[in-house]
mmCIF file of C-alpha atoms (C1' of nucleotides) in Angstrom:
data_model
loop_
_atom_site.group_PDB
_atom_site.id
_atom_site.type_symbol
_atom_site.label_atom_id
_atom_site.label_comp_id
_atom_site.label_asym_id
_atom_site.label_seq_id
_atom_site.Cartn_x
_atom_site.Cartn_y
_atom_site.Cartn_z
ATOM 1 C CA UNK B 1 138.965 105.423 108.283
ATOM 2 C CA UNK B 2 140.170 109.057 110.008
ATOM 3 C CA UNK B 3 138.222 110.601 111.901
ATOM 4 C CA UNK B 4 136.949 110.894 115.255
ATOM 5 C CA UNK B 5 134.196 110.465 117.582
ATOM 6 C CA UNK B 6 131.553 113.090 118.556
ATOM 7 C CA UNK B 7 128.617 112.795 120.823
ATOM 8 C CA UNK B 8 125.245 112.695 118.796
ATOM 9 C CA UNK B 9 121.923 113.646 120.288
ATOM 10 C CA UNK B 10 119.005 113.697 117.421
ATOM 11 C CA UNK B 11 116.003 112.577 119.794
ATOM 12 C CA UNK B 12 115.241 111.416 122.833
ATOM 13 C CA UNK B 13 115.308 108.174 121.082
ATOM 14 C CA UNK B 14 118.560 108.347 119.124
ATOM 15 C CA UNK B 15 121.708 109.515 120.996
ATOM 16 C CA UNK B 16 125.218 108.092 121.026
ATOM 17 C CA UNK B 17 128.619 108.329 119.578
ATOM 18 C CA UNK B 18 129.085 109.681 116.131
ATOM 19 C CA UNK B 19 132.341 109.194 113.937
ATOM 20 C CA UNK B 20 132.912 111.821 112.608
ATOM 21 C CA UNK B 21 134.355 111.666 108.957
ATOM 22 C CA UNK B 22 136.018 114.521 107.609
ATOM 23 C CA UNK B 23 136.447 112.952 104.204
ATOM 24 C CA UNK B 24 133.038 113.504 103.513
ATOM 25 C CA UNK B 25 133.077 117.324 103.039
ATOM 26 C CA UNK B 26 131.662 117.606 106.985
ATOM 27 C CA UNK B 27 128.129 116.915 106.525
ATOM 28 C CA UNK B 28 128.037 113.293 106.691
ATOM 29 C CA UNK B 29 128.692 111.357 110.172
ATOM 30 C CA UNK B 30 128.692 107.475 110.933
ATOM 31 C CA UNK B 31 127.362 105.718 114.255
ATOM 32 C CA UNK B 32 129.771 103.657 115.747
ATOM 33 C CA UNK B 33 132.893 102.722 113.579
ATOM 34 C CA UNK B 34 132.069 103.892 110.919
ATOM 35 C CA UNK B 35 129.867 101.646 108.743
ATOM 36 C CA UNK B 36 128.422 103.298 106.015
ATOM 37 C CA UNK B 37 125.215 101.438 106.734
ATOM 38 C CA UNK B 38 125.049 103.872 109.518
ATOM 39 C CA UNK B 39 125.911 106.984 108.149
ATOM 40 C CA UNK B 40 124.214 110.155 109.445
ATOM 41 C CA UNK B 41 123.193 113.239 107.530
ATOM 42 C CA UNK B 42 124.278 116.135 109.543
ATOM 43 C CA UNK B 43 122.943 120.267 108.209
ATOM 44 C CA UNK B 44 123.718 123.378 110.050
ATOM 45 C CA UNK B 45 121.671 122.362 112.485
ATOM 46 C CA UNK B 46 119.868 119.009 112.651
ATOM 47 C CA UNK B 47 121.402 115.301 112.096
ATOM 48 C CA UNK B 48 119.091 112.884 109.662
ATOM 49 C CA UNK B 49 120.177 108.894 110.336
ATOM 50 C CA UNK B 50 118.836 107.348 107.026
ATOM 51 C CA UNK B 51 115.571 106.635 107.902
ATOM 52 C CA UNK B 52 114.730 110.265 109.318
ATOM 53 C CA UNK B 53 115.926 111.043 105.607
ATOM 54 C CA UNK B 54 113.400 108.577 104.109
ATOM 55 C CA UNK B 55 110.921 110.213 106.602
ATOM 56 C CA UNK B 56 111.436 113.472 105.694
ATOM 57 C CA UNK B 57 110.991 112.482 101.811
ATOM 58 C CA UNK B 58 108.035 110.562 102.599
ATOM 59 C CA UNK B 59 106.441 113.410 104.338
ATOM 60 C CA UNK B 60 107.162 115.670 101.136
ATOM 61 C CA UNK B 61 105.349 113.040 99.162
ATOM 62 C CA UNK B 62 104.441 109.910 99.702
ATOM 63 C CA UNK B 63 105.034 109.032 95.798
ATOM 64 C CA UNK B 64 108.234 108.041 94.312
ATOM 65 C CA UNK B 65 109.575 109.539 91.065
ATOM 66 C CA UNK B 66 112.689 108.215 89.065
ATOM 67 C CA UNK B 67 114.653 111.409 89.645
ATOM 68 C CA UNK B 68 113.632 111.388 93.434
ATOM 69 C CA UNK B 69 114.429 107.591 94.039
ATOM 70 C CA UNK B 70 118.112 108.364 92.133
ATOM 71 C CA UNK B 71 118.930 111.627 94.458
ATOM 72 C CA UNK B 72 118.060 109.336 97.452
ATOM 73 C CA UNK B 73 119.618 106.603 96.520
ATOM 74 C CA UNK B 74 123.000 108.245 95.385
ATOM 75 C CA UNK B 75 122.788 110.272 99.064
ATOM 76 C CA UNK B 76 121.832 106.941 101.219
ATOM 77 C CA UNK B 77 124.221 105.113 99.723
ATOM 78 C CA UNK B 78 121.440 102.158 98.945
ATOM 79 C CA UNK B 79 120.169 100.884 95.739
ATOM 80 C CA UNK B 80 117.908 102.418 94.111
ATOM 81 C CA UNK B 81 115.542 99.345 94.438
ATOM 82 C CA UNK B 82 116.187 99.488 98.152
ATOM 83 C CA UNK B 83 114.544 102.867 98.361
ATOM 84 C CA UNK B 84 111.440 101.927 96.439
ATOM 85 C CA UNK B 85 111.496 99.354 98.593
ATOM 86 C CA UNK B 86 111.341 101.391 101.854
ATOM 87 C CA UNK B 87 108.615 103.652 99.968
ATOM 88 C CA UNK B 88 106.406 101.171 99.265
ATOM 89 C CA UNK B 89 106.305 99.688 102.813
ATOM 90 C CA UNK B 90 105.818 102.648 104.371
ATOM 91 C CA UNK B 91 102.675 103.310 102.261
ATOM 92 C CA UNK B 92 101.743 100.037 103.477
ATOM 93 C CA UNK B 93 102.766 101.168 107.221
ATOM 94 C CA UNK B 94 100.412 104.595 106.255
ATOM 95 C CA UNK B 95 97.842 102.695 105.723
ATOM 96 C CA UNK B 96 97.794 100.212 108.304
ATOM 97 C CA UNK B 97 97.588 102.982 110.468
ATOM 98 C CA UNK B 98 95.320 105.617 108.013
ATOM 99 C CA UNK B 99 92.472 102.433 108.663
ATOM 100 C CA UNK B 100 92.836 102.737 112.597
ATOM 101 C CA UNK B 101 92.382 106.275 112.388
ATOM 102 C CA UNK B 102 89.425 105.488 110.310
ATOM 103 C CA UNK B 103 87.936 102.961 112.212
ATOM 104 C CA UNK B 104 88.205 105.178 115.454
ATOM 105 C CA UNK B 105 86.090 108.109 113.827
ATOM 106 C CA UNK B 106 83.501 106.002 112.664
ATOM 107 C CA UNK B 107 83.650 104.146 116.108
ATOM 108 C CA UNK B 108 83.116 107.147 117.809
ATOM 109 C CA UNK B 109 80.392 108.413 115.120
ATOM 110 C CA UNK B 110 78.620 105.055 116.003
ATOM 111 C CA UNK B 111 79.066 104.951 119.891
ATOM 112 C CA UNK B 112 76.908 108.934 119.351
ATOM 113 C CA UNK B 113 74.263 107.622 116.893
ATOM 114 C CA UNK B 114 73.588 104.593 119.628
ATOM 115 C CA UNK B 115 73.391 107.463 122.529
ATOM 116 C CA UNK B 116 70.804 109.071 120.747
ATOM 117 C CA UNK B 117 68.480 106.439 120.179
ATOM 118 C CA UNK B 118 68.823 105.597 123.269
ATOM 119 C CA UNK B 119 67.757 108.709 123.986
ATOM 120 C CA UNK B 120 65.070 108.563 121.296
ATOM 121 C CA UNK B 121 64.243 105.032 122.473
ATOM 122 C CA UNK B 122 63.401 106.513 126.460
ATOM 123 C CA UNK B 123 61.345 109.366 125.300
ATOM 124 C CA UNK B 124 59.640 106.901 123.010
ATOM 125 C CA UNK B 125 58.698 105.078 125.946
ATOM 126 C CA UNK B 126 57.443 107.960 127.704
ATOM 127 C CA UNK B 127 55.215 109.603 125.315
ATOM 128 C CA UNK B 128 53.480 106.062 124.911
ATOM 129 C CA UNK B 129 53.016 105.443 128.622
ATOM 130 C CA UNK B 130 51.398 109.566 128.409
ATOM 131 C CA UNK B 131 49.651 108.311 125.395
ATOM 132 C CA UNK B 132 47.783 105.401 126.990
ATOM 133 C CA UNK B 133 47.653 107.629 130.335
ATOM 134 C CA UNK B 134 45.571 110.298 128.751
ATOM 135 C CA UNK B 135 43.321 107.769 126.615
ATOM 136 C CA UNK B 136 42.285 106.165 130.093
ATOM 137 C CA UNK B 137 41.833 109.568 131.857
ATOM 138 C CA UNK B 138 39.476 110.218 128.635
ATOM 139 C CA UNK B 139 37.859 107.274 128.634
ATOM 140 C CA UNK B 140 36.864 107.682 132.655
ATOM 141 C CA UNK B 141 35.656 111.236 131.983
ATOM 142 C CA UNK B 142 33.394 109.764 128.956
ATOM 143 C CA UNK B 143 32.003 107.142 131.181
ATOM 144 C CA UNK B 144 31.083 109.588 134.071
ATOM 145 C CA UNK B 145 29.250 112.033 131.036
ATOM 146 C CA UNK B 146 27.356 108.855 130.335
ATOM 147 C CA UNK B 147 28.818 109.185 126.456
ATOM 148 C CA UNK B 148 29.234 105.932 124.303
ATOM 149 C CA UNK B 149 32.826 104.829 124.784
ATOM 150 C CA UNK B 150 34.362 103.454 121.538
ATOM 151 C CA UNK B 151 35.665 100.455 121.972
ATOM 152 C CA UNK B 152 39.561 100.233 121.801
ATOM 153 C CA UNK B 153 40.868 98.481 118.484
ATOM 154 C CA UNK B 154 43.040 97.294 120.800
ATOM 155 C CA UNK B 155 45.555 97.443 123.543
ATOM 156 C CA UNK B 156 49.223 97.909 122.558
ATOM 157 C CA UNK B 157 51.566 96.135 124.903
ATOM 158 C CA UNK B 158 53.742 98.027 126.978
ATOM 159 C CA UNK B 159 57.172 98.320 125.140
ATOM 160 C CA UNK B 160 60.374 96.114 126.976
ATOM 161 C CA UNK B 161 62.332 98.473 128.601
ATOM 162 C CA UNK B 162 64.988 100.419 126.799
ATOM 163 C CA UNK B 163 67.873 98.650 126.000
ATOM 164 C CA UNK B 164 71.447 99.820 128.052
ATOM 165 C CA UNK B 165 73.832 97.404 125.891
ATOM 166 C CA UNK B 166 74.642 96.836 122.416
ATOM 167 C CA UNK B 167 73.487 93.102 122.819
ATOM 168 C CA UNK B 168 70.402 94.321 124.083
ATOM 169 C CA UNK B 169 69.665 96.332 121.328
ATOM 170 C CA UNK B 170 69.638 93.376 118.857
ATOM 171 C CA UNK B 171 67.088 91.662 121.135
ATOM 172 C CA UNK B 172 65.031 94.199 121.797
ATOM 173 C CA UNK B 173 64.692 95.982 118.393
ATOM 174 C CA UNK B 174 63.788 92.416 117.186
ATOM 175 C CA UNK B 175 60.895 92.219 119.563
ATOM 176 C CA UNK B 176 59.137 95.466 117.867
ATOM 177 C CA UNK B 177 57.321 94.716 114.728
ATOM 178 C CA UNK B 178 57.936 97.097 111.913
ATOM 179 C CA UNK B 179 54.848 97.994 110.434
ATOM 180 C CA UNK B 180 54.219 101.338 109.642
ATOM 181 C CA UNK B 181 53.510 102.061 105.885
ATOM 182 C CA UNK B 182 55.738 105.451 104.771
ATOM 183 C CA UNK B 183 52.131 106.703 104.462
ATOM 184 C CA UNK B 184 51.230 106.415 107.892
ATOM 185 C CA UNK B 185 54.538 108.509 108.284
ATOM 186 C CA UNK B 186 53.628 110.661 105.211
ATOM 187 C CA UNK B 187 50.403 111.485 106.410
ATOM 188 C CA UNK B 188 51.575 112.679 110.111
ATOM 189 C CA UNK B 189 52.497 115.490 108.008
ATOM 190 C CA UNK B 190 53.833 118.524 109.460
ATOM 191 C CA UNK B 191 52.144 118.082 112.807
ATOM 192 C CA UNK B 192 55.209 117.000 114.601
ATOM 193 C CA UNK B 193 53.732 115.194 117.569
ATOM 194 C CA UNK B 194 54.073 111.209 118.179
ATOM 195 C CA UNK B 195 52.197 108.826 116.503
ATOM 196 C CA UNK B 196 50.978 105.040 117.402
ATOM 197 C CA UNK B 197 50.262 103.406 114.413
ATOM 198 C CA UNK B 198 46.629 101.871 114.837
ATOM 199 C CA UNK B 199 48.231 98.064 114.289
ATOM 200 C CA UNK B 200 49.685 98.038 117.144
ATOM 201 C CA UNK B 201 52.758 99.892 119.002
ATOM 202 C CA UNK B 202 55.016 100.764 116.557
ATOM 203 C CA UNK B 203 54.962 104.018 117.114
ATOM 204 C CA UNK B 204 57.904 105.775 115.064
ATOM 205 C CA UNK B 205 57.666 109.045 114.117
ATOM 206 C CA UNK B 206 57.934 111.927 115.905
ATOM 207 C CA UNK B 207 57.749 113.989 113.432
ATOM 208 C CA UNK B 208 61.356 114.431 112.134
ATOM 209 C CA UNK B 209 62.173 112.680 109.108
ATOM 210 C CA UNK B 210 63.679 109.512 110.716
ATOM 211 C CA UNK B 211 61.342 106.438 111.190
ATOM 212 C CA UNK B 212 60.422 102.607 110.529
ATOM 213 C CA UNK B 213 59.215 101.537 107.763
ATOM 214 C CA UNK B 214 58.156 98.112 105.723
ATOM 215 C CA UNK B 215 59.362 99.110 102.752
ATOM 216 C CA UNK B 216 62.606 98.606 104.661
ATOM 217 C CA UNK B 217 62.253 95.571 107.068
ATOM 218 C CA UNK B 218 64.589 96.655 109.834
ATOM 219 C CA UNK B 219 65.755 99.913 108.782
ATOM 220 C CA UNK B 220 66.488 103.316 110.097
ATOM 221 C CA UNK B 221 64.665 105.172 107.124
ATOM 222 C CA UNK B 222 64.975 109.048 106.310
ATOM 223 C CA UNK B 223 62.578 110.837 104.257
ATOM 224 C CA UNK B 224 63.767 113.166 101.891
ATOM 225 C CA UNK B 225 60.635 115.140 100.956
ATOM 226 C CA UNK B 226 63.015 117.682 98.367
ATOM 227 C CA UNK B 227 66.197 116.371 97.271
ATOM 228 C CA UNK B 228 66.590 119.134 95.365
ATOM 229 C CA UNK B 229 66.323 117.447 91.690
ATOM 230 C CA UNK B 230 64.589 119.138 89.264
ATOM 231 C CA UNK B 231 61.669 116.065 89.116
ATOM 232 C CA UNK B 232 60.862 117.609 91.909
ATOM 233 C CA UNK B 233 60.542 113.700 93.769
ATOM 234 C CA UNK B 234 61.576 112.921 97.186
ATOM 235 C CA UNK B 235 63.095 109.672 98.632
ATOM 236 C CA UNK B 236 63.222 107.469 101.386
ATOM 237 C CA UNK B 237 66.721 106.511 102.299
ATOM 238 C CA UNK B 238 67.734 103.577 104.523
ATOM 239 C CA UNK B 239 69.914 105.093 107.131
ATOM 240 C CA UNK B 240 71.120 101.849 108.541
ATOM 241 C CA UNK B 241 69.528 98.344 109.119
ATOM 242 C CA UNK B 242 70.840 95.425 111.154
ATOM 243 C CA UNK B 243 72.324 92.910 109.657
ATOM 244 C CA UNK B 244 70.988 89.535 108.626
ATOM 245 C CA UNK B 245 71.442 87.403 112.408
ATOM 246 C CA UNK B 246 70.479 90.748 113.615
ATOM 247 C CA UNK B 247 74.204 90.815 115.251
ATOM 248 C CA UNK B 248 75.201 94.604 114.336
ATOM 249 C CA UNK B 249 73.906 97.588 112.024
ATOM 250 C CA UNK B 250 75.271 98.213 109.107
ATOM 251 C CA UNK B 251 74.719 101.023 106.890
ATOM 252 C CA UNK B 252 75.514 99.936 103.681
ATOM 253 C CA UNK B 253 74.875 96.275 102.185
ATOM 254 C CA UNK B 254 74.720 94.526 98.730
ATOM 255 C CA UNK B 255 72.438 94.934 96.329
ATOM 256 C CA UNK B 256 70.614 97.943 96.734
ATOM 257 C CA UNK B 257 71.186 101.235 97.248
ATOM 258 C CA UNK B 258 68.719 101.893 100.143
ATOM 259 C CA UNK B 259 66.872 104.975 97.549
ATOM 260 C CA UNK B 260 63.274 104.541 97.693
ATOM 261 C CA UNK B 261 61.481 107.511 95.235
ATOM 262 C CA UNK B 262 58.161 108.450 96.194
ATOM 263 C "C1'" DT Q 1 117.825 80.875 127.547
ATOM 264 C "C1'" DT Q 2 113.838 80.286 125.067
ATOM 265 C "C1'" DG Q 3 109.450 81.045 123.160
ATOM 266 C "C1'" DT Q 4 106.544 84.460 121.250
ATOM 267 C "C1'" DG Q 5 105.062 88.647 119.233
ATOM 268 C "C1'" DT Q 6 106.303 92.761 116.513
ATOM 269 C "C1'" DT Q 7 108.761 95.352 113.102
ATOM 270 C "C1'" DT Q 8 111.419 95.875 109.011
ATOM 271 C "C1'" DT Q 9 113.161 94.499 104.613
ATOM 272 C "C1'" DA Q 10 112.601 92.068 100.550
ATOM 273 C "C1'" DT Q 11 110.157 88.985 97.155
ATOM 274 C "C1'" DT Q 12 106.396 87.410 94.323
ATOM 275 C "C1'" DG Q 13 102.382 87.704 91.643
ATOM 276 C "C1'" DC Q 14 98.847 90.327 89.841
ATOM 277 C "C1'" DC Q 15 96.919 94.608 88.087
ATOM 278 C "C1'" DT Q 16 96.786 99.179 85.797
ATOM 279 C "C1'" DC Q 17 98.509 102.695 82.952
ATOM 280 C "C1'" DC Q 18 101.056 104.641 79.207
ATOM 281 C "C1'" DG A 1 105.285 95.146 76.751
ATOM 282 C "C1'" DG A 2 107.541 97.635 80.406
ATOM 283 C "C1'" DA A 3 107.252 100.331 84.627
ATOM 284 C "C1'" DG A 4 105.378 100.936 88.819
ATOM 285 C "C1'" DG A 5 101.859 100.128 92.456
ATOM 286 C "C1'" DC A 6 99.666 97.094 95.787
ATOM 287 C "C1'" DA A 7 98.525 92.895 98.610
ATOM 288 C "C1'" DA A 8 100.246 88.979 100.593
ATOM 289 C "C1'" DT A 9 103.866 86.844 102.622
ATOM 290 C "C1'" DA A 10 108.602 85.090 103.873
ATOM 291 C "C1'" DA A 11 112.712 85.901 106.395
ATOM 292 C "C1'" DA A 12 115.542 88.231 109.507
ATOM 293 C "C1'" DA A 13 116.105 91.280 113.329
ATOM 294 C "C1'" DC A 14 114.580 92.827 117.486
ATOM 295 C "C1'" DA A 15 111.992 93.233 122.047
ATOM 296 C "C1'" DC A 16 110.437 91.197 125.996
ATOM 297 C "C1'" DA A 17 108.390 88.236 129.389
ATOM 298 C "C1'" DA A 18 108.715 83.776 131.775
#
DNA sequence: TTGTGTTTTATTGCCTCC
DNA sequence: GGAGGCAATAAAACACAA
């Protein structure tokens, strides 16, 4: 084959020696000696080695039609299997790595939600320990007045300590007992403030709309007093549970849709 | 040099769509 | 029924540490 060799610089990854073939009206180029299997693609002012050409295609669209698999082919010099081929691995390849990405987001998305009820979980802790603080203080000042005192329905344990791992967190949330009706949580209305539920210390709402509740053994659950249907109903929504062995949370899980209507 | 892990190319079987 | 897509996987090439 005539020709000659040039120096070839496309990246910082791919550099060498090009040979140069002048048979192919200038604008194609070969690595080495000149086997077509290494042919280069070479424009005013950039140099495509096959797979950059692929690339470039891909990028454009990640589908491939007949007429598009033909021009490629015919250019490449491959079959026009071979370039289907290519195309449908790399979809795979997207994918592979589309997932990561994924995964990362909704790692990150979880790593938040477990900061802030941790965060939830501490102030929990504190406005029960203020809770039973003042309810002493008010119980001493009742006894000094000489007024009946009403006898506690009873004492709630003090809550374990928040958790600081992951691990934690399983044991520990399966210590509480979750036992407060979505009417106790109803019925706190718009008031806003903390509230023990009578049973014991399963205190949960603050509130907001998020909360325990039986209806959902484990669960996270949101009420939704205006979904904005036209029935006018609201829902309580399961915003994540843990699992089964109590091993991680999940947010969605067969057989249900985690939709209570109230 | 060799064992091992990763990447790329290609094949197979199944599924969906026209 | 044929074309094309995808998942799973085999085979070859390649990278790299011991």
């Amino acid at each position: 084959m005539a020709g000659d060799l040039r120096n070839f610089q496309y990246s910082s990854m791919d550099s060498g020696r090009l040979f140069f073939d002048p048979s192919c009206q200038g604008n194609i180029m070969f690595i080495g000696n000149g086997d077509p299997a290494f042919r280069v693609f070479v424009t005013s002012d950039t140099c495509y080695l096959p797979v950059h050409l692929l690339e470039k295609s891909f990028e454009t669209e990640n589908k491939l039609e007949p007429e598009r698999k033909s021009q490629l082919a015919n250019k490449l010099g491959l079959q026009p299997r071979q370039v289907a081929v290519w195309f449908q691995n790399r979809r795979a390849r997207w994918k592979t790595k589309q997932l990561e990405r994924d995964f990362d987001l909704l790692k990150s998305s979880y790593d938040s939600l477990l900061s802030d009820y941790d965060s939830i979980h501490t102030e929990n802790h504190k406005l029960k320990v203020e809770v039973l603080s003042l309810t002493e203080k008010l119980q001493a000042k009742e006894v000094a007045a000489g007024a009946p005192i009403p006898a506690p329905k009873s004492d709630p344990p003090p809550l374990p300590p928040p958790p600081e791992k992951e691990e934690d967190i399983v044991t520990h949330t399966s210590t509480i007992q979750l036992n407060v009706k979505a009417e106790d949580h109803l019925s706190t209305g718009s008031g806003g403030s903390a509230v023990v539920d009578e049973d014991g210390p399963q205190l949960v709402d603050s509130g907001d709309s998020y909360f325990l509740n039986n209806d959902y053994p484990g669960c996270v659950v949101q009420s939704v007093e205006d979904d904005g249907s036209e029935d006018g109903r609201g829902y309580l929504r399961c915003l994540w549970r843990w699992n089964r062995n109590n091993m991680r949370r999940e947010s969605h899980w067969a057989g249900g849709s985690g939709l209570k209507f109230f």
